[in-house]
Short mmCIF file of C-alpha atoms in Angstrom, two decimals:
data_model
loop_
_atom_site.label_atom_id
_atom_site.label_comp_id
_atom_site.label_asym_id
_atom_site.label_seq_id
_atom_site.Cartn_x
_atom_site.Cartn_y
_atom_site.Cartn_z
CA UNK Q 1 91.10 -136.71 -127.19
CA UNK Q 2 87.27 -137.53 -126.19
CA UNK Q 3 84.63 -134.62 -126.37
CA UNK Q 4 83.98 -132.95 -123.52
CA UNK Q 5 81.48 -134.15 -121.63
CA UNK Q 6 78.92 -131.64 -120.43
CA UNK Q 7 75.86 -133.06 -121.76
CA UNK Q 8 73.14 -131.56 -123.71
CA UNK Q 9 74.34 -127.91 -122.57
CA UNK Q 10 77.70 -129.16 -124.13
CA UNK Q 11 76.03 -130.48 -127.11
CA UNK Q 12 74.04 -127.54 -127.42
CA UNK Q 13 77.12 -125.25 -127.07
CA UNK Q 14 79.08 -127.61 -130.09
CA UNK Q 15 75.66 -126.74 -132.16
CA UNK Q 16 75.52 -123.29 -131.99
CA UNK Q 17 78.83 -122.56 -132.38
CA UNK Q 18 79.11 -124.61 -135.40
CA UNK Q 19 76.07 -122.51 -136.76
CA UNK Q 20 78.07 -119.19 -135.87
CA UNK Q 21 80.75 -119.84 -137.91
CA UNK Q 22 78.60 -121.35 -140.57
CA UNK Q 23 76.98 -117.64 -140.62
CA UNK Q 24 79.71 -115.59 -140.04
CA UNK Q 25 81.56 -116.85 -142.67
CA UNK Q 26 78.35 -116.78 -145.26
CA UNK Q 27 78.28 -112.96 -143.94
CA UNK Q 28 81.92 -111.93 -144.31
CA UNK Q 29 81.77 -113.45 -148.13
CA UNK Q 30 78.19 -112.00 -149.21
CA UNK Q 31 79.80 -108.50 -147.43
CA UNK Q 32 82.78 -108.87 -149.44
CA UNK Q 33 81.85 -109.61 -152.57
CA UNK Q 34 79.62 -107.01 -151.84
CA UNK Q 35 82.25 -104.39 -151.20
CA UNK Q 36 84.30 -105.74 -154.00
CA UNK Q 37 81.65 -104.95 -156.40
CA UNK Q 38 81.68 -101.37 -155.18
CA UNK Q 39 85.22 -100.96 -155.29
CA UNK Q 40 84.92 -102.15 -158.89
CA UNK Q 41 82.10 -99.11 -159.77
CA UNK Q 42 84.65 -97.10 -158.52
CA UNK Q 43 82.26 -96.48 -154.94
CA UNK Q 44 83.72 -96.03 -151.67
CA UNK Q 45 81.92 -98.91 -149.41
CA UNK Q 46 80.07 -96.88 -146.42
CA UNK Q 47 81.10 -97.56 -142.84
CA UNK Q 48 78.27 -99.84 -141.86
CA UNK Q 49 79.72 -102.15 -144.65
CA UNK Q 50 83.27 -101.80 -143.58
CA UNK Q 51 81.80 -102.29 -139.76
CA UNK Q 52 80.27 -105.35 -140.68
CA UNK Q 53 82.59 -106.76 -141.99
CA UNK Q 54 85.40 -106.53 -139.26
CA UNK Q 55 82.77 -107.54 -136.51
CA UNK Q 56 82.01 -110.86 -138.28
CA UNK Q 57 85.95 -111.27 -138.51
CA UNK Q 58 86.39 -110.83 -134.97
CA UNK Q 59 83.53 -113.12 -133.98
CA UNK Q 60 84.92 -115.95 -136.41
CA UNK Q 61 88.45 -115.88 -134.70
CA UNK Q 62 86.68 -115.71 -130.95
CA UNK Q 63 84.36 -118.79 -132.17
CA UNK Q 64 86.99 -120.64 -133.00
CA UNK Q 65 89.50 -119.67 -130.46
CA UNK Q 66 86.83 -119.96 -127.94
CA UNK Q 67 85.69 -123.91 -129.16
CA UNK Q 68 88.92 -125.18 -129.27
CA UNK Q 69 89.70 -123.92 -125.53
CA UNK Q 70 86.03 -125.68 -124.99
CA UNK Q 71 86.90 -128.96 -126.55
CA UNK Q 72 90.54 -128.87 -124.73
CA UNK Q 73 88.31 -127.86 -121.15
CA UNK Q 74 90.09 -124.54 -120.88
CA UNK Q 75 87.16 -122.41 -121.74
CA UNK Q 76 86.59 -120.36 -118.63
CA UNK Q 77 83.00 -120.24 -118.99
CA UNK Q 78 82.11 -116.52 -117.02
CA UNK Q 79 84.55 -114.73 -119.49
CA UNK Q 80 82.73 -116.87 -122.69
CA UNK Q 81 79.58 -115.53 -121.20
CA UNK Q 82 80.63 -112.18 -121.14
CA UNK Q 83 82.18 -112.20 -124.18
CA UNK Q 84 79.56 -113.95 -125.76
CA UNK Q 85 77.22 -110.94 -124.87
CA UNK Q 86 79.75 -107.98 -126.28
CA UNK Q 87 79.70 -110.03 -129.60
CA UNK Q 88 75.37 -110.12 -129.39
CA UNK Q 89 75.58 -106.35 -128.26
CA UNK Q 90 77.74 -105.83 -131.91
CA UNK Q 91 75.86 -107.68 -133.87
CA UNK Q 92 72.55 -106.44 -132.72
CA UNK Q 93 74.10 -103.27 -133.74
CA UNK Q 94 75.22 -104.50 -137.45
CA UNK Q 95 71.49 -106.33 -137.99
CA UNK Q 96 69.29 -102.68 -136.89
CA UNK Q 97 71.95 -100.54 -139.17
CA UNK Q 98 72.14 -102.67 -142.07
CA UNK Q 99 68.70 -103.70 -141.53
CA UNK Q 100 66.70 -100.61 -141.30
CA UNK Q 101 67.00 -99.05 -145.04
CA UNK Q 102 66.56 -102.86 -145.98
CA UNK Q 103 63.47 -103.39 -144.69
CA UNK Q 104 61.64 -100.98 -147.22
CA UNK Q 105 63.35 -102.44 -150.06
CA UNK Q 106 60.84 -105.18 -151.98
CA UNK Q 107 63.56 -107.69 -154.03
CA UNK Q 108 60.57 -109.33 -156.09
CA UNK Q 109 59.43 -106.24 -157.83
CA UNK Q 110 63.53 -105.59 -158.95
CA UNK Q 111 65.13 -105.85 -162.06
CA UNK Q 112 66.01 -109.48 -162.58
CA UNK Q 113 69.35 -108.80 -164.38
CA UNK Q 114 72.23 -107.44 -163.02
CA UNK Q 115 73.19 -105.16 -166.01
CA UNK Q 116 71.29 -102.24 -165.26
CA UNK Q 117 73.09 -101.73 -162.11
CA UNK Q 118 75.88 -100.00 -163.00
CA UNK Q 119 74.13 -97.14 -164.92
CA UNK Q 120 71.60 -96.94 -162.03
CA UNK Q 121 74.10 -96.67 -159.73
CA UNK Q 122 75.75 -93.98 -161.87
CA UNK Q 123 72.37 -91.94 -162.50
CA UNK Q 124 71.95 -91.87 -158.76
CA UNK Q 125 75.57 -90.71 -158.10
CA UNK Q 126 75.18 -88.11 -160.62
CA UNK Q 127 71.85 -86.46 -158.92
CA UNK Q 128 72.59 -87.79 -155.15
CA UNK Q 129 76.21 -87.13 -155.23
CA UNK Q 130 76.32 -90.04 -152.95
CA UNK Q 131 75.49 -93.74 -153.39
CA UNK Q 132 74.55 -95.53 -150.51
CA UNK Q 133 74.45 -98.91 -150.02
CA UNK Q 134 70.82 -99.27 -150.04
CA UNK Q 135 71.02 -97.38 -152.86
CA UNK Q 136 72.71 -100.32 -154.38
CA UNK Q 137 71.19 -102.90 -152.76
CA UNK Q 138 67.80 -101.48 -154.79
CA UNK Q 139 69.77 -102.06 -158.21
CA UNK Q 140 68.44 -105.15 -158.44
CA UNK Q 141 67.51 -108.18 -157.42
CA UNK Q 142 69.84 -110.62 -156.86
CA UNK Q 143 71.95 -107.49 -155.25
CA UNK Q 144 68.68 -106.61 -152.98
CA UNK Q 145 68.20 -111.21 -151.88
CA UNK Q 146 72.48 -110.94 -151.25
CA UNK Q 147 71.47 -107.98 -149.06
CA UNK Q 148 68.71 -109.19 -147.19
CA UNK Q 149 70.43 -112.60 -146.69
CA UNK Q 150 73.13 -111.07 -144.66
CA UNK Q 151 70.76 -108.71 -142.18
CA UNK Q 152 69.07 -112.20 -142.13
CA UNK Q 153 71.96 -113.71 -141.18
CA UNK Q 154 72.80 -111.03 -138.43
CA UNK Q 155 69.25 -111.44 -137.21
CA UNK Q 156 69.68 -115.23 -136.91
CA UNK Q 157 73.45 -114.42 -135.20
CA UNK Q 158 71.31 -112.35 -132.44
CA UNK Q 159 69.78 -115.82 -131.20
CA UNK Q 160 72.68 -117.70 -131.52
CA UNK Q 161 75.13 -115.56 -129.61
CA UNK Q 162 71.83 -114.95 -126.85
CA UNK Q 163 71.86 -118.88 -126.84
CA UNK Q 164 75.81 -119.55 -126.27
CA UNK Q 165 75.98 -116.43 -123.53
CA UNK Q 166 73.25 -118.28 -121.95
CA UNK Q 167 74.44 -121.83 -122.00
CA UNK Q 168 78.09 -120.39 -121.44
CA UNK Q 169 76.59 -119.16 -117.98
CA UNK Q 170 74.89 -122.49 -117.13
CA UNK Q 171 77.81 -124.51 -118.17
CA UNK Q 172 79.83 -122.15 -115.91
CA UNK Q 173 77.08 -122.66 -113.18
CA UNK Q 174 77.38 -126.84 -113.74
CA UNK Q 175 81.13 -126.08 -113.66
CA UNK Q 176 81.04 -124.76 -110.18
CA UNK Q 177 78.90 -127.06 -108.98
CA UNK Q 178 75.57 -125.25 -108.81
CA UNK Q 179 73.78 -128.39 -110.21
CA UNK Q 180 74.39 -130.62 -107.77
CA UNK Q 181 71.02 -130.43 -105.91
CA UNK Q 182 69.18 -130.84 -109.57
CA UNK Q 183 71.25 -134.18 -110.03
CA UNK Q 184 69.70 -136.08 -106.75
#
């Protein structure tokens, strides 16, 4: 079966999907490994973690679902559009909560091995009572780039959902034949 032909708005579409599930998936194994790390220390993962990661599996199965409807021509664009914007609306919300205790955090100035972690994390369970996961983010290094790479990764998912809402709504715009006059 041929592409779909909806020109550069198609093309467009094909691109930024292809980039959401490029990120999504980078997100939901950076968050897991993440979480699997806690669960190894013997840390309950906090919400925003757990949040995270069950948006970014819902928006993988919705990209895909949703470009293989597109490529078959059974995409009906107005409900892409507006579920397009629920899944920027979520992920806006994963980028400012993962990203605000983040943005204080400077990964350079961390220890560069990883083996300190573990009895920093348990020095600040022992006087917090609670370990966070900026808390371990801050352990070190590589822990505080894997941390900043996915609220970088959310941030970059903001654009890209804006982006596919948007060209969802012109595509559905071209589909209905509001173009018309532009093409004469």
């Amino acid at each position: 079966m041929p592409a779909p032909q909806y020109g550069a708005l198609g093309a467009s579409y094909t691109v930024a999907r292809g980039l959401q599930g490029v990120s999504l998936i980078s997100i939901i194994g950076m968050t897991a490994n993440f979480i699997a790390q806690m669960v190894s220390s013997k840390t309950n993962p906090p919400n925003v973690l757990i949040g995270t990661i069950a948006v970014t599996c819902i928006a993988v199965l919705y990209c895909a679902i949703s470009y293989i409807l597109f490529w078959d021509r059974h995409l009906p664009f107005l409900i892409a559009t507006g579920l397009d914007s629920a899944l920027l609306t979520a992920v806006i919300v994963v980028a400012v909560t993962i990203g605000k205790p983040l943005s204080y955090l400077d990964c350079k100035v961390l220890s560069k091995d990883g083996g300190s972690a573990g009895a920093f994390l348990s020095s600040v369970g022992a006087n917090m009572g609670k370990v966070d996961y900026f808390v371990w983010a801050g352990a070190d290094s590589l822990t505080c780039y894997e941390m900043k790479s996915i609220w970088g990764l959310s941030i970059a998912l903001c654009i890209l959902f804006a982006l596919s809402a948007a060209m969802s709504a012109l595509l559905w715009k071209r589909t209905r034949g509001g173009f018309t006059d532009l093409e004469k």
